[in-house]
PDB file of C-alpha atoms in Angstrom:
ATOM      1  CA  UNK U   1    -140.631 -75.054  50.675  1.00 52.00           C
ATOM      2  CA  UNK U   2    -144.367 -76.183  52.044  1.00 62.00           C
ATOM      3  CA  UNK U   3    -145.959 -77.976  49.488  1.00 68.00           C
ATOM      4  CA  UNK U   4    -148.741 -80.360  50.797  1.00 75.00           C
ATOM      5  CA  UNK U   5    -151.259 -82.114  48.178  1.00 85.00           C
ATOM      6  CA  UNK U   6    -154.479 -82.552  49.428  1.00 86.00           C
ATOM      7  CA  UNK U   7    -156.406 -85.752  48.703  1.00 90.00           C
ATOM      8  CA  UNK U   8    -158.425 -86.338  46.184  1.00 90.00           C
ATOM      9  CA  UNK U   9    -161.672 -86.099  48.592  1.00 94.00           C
ATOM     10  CA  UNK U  10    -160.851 -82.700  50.158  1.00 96.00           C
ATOM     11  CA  UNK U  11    -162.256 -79.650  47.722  1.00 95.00           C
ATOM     12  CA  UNK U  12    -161.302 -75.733  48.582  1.00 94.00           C
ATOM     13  CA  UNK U  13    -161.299 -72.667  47.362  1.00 88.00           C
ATOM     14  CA  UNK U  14    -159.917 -69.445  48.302  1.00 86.00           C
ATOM     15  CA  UNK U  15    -163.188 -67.163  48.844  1.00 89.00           C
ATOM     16  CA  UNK U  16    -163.525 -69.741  51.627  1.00 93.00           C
ATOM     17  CA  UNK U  17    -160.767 -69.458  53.381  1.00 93.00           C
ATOM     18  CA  UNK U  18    -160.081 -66.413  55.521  1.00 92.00           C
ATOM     19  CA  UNK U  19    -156.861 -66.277  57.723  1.00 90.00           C
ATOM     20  CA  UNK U  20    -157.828 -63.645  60.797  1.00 91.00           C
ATOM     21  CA  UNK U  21    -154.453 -63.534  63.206  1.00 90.00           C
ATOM     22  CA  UNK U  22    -153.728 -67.308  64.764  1.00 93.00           C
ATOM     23  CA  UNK U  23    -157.145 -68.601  63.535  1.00 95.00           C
ATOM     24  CA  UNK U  24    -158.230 -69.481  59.911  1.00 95.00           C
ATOM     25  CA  UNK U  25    -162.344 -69.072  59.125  1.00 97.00           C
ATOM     26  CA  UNK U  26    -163.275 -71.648  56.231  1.00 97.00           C
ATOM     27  CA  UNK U  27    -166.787 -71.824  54.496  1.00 97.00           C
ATOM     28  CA  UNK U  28    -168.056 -75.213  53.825  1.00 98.00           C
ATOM     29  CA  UNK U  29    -171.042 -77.387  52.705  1.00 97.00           C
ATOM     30  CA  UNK U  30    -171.972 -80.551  54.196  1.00 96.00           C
ATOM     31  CA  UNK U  31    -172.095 -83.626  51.922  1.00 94.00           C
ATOM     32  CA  UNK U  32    -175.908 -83.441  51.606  1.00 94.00           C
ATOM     33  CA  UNK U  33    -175.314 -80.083  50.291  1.00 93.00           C
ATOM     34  CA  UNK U  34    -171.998 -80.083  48.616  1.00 94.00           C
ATOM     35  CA  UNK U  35    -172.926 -83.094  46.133  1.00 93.00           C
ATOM     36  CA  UNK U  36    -176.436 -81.600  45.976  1.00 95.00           C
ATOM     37  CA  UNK U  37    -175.160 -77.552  44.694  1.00 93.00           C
ATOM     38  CA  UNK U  38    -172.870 -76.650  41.905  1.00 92.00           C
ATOM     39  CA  UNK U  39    -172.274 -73.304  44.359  1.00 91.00           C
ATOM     40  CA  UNK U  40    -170.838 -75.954  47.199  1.00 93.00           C
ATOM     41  CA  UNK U  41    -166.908 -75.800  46.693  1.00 92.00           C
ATOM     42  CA  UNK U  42    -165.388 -76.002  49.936  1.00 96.00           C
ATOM     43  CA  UNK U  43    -166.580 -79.552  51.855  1.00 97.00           C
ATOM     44  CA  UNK U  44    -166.186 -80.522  55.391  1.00 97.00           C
ATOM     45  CA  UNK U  45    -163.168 -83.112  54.717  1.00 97.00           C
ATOM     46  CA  UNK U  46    -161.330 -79.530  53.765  1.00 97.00           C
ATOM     47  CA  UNK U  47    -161.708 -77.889  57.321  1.00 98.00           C
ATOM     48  CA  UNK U  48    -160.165 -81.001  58.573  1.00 97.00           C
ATOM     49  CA  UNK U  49    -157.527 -81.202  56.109  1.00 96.00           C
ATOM     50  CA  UNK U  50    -156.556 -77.429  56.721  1.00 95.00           C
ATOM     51  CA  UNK U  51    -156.721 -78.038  60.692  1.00 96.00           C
ATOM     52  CA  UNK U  52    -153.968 -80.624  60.431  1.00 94.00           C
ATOM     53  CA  UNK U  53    -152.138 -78.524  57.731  1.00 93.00           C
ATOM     54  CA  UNK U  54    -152.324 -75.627  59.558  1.00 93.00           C
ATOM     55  CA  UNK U  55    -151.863 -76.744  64.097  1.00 94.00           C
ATOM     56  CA  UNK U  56    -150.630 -73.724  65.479  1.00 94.00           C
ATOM     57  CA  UNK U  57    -154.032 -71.954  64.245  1.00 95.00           C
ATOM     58  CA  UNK U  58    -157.392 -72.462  65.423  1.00 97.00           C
ATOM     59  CA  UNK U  59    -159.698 -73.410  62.702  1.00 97.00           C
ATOM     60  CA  UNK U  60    -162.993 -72.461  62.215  1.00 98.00           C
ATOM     61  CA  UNK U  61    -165.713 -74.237  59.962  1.00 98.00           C
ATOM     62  CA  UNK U  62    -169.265 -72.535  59.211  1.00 98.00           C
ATOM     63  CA  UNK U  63    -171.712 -74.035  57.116  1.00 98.00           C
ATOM     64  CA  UNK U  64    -172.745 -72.229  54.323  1.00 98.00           C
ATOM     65  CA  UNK U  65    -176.414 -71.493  53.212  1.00 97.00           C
ATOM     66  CA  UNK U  66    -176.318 -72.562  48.974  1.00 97.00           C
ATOM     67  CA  UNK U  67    -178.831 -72.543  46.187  1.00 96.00           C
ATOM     68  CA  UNK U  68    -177.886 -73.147  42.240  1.00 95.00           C
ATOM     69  CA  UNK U  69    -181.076 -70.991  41.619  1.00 96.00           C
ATOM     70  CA  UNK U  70    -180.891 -67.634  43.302  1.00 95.00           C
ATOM     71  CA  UNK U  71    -178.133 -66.049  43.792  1.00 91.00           C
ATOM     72  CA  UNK U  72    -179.719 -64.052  46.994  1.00 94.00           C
ATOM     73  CA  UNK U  73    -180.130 -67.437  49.063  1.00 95.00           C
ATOM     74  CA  UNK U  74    -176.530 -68.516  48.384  1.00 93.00           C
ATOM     75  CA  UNK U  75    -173.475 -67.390  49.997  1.00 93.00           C
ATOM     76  CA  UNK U  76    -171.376 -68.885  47.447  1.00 91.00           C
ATOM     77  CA  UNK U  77    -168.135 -68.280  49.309  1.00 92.00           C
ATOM     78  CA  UNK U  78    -167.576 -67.100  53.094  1.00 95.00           C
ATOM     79  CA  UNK U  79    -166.169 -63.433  52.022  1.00 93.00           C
ATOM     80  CA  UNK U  80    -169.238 -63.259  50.356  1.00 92.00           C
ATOM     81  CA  UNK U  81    -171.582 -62.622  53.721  1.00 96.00           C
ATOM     82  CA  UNK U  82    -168.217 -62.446  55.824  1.00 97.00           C
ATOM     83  CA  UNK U  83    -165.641 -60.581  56.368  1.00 95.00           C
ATOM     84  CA  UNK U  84    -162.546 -59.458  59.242  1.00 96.00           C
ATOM     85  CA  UNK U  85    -161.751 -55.950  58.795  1.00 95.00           C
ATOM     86  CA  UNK U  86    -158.803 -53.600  60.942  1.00 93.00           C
ATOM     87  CA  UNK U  87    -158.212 -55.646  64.091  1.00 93.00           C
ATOM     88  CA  UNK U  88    -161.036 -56.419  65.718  1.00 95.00           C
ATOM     89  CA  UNK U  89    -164.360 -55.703  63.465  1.00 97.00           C
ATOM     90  CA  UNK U  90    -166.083 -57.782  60.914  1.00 98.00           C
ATOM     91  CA  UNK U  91    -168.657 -57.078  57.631  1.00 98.00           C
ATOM     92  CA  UNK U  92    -171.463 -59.815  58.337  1.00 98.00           C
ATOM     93  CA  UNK U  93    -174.451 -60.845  56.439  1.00 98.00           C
ATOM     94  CA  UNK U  94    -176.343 -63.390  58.727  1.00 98.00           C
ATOM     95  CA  UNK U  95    -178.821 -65.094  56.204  1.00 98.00           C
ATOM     96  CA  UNK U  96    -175.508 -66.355  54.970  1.00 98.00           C
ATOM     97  CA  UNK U  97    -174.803 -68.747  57.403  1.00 98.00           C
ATOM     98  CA  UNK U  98    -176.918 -72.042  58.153  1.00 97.00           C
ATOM     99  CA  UNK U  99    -176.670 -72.493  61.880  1.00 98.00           C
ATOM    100  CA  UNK U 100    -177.492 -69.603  63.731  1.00 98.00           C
ATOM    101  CA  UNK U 101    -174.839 -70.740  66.068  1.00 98.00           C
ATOM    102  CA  UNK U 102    -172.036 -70.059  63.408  1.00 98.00           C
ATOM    103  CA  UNK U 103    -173.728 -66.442  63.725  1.00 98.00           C
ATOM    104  CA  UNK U 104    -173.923 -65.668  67.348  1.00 98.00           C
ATOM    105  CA  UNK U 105    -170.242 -67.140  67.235  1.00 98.00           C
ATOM    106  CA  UNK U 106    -168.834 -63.934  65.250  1.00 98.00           C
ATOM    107  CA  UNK U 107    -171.026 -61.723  67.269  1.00 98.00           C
ATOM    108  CA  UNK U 108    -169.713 -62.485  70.527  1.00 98.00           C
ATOM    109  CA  UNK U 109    -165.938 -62.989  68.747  1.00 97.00           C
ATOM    110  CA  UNK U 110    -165.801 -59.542  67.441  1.00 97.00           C
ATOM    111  CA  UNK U 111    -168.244 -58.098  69.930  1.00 98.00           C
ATOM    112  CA  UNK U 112    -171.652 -56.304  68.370  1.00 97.00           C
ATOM    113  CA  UNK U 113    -169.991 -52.962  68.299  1.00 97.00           C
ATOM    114  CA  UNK U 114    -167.576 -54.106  65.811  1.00 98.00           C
ATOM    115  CA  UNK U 115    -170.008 -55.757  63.524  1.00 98.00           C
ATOM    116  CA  UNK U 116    -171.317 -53.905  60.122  1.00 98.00           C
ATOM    117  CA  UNK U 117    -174.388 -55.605  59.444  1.00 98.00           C
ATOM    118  CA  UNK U 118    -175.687 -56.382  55.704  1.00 98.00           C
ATOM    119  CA  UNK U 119    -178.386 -57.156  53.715  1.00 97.00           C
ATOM    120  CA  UNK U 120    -179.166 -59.640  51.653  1.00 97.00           C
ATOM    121  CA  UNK U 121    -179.105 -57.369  48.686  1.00 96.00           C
ATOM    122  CA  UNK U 122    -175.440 -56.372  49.516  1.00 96.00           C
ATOM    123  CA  UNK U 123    -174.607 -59.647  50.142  1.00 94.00           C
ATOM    124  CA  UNK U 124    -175.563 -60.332  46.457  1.00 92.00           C
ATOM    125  CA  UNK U 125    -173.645 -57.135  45.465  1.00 90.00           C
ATOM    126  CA  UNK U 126    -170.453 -57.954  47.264  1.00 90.00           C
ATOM    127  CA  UNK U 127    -170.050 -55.744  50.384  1.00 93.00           C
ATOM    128  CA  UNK U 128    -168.349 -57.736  52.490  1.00 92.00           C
ATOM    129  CA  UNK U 129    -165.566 -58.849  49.427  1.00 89.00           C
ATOM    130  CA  UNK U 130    -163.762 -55.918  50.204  1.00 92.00           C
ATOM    131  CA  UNK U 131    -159.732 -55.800  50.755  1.00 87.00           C
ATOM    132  CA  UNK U 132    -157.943 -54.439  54.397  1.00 87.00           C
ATOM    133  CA  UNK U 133    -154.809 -53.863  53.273  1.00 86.00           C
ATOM    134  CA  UNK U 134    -153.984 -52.351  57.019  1.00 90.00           C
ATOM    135  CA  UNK U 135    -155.901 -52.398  60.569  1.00 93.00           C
ATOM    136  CA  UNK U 136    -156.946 -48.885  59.441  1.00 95.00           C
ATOM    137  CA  UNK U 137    -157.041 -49.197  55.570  1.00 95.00           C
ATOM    138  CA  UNK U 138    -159.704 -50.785  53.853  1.00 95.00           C
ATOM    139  CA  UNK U 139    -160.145 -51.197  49.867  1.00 91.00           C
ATOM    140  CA  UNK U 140    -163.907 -50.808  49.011  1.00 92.00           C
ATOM    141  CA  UNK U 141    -166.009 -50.754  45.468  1.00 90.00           C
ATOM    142  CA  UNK U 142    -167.050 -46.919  45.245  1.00 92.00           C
ATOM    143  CA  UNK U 143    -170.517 -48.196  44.708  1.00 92.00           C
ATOM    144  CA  UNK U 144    -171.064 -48.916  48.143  1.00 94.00           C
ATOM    145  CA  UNK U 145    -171.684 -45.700  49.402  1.00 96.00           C
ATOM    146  CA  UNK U 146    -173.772 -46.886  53.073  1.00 97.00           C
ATOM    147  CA  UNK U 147    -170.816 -49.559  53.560  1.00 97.00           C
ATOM    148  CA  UNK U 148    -168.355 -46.836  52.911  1.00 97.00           C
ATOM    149  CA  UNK U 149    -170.353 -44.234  55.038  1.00 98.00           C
ATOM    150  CA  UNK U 150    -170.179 -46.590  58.030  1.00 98.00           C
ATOM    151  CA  UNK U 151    -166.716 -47.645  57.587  1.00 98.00           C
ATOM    152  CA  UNK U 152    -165.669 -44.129  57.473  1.00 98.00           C
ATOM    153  CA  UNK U 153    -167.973 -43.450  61.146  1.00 98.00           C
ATOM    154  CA  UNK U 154    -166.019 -46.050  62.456  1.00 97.00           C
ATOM    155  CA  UNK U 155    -162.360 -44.828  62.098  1.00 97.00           C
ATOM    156  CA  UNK U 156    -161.420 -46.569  58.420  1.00 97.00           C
ATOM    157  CA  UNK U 157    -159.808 -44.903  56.048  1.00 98.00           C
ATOM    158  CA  UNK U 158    -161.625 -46.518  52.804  1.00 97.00           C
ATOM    159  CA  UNK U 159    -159.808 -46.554  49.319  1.00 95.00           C
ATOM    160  CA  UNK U 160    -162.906 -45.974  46.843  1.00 94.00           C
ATOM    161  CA  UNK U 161    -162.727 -47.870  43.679  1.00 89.00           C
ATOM    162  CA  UNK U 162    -164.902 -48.143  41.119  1.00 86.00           C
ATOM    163  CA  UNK U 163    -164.517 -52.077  40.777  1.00 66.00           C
ATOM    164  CA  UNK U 164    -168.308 -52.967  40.346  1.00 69.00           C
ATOM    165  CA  UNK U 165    -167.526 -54.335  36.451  1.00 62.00           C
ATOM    166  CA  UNK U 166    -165.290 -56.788  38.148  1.00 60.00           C
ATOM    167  CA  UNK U 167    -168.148 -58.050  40.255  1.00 59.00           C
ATOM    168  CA  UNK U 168    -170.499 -59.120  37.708  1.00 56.00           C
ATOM    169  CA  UNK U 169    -167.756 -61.908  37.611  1.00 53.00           C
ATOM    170  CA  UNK U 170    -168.846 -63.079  40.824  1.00 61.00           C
ATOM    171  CA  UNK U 171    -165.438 -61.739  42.238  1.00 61.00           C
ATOM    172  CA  UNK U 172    -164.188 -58.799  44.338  1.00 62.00           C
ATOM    173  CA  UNK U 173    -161.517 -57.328  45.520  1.00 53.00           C
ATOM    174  CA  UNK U 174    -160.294 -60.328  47.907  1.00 60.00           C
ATOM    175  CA  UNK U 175    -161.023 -62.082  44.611  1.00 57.00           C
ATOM    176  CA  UNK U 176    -157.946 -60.099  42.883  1.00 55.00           C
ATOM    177  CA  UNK U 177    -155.921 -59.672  45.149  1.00 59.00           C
ATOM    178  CA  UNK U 178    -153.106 -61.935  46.824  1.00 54.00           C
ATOM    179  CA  UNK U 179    -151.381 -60.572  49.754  1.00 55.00           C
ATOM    180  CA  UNK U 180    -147.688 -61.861  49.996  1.00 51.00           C
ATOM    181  CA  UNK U 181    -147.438 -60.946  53.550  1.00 55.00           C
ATOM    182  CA  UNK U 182    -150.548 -61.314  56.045  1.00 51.00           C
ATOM    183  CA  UNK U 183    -149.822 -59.673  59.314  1.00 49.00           C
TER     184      UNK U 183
END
């Protein structure tokens, strides 16, 4: 049994926190920003705390852009203007991130090709909180029809749901969802 308790100082949560193959992506706020936004849950001392948890993965941080007033300018967690899809391709809103380098990063890690660029307005509606249940099988609200379109150009086989309800929660489908066994 692995059970570790994290100090009191470290804060996570799961929308920040993406496990891609041997490396684990976390979202984060600084401490200007995290005890400045209610939308900052994941701090910096928690990207430590999961690199020493976790030493056989490489871990990632990227600071997260966050306003309490619209919900446009804030990437609230890092599957909301982030996501790894199949093996090798990504769901990426850029505005989300705060250092440009954190960007350019994921570009040349899963190559331009294998990018899907959004906008800001799907990053407010969810796009990239979508589920890949397989390296060829993603889970996607039937809503979003140009996310599904290009998904669909690009070799996925997308399982349409009509989940959009759900997201008015400020939640999605990696929201709901907890995979036993991550390949």
């Amino acid at each position: 049994e692995y059970i570790v308790e994290a100090p009191d100082h470290v804060r996570v949560e799961g929308g920040d926190v993406l496990p891609w193959a041997d490396m684990l992506f976390v979202g984060y706020s600084e401490e200007q920003d995290f005890s400045t936004y209610h939308t900052s849950r994941t701090n910096a001392a928690a990207v430590e705390f999961l690199a020493k948890q976790f030493p056989n993965r490489t871990v990632r941080g990227f600071e997260l852009n966050k306003s309490d007033k619209d919900p446009r300018a804030n990437a609230l967690h890092l599957d909301c203007c982030f996501q790894p899809i199949g093996s090798d391709s990504a769901i990426l809103f850029p505005g989300g991130f705060k250092n440009s380098a954190d960007v350019t990063f994921l570009r040349e890690f899963f190559g331009e090709d294998n990018i899907i660029e959004i906008s800001r307005e799907e990053m407010y509606l969810m796009y990239s909180n979508v589920f890949s249940v397989s390296p060829t099988t993603v889970v996607s609200c039937s809503t979003f029809t140009r996310l599904n379109t290009e998904l669909r150009a690009r070799g996925f086989t997308v399982v349409e749901v009509l989940y959009d309800e759900v997201a008015k929660m400020e939640g999605l489908f990696r929201c709901s969802t907890l995979p036993l066994v991550r390949n």
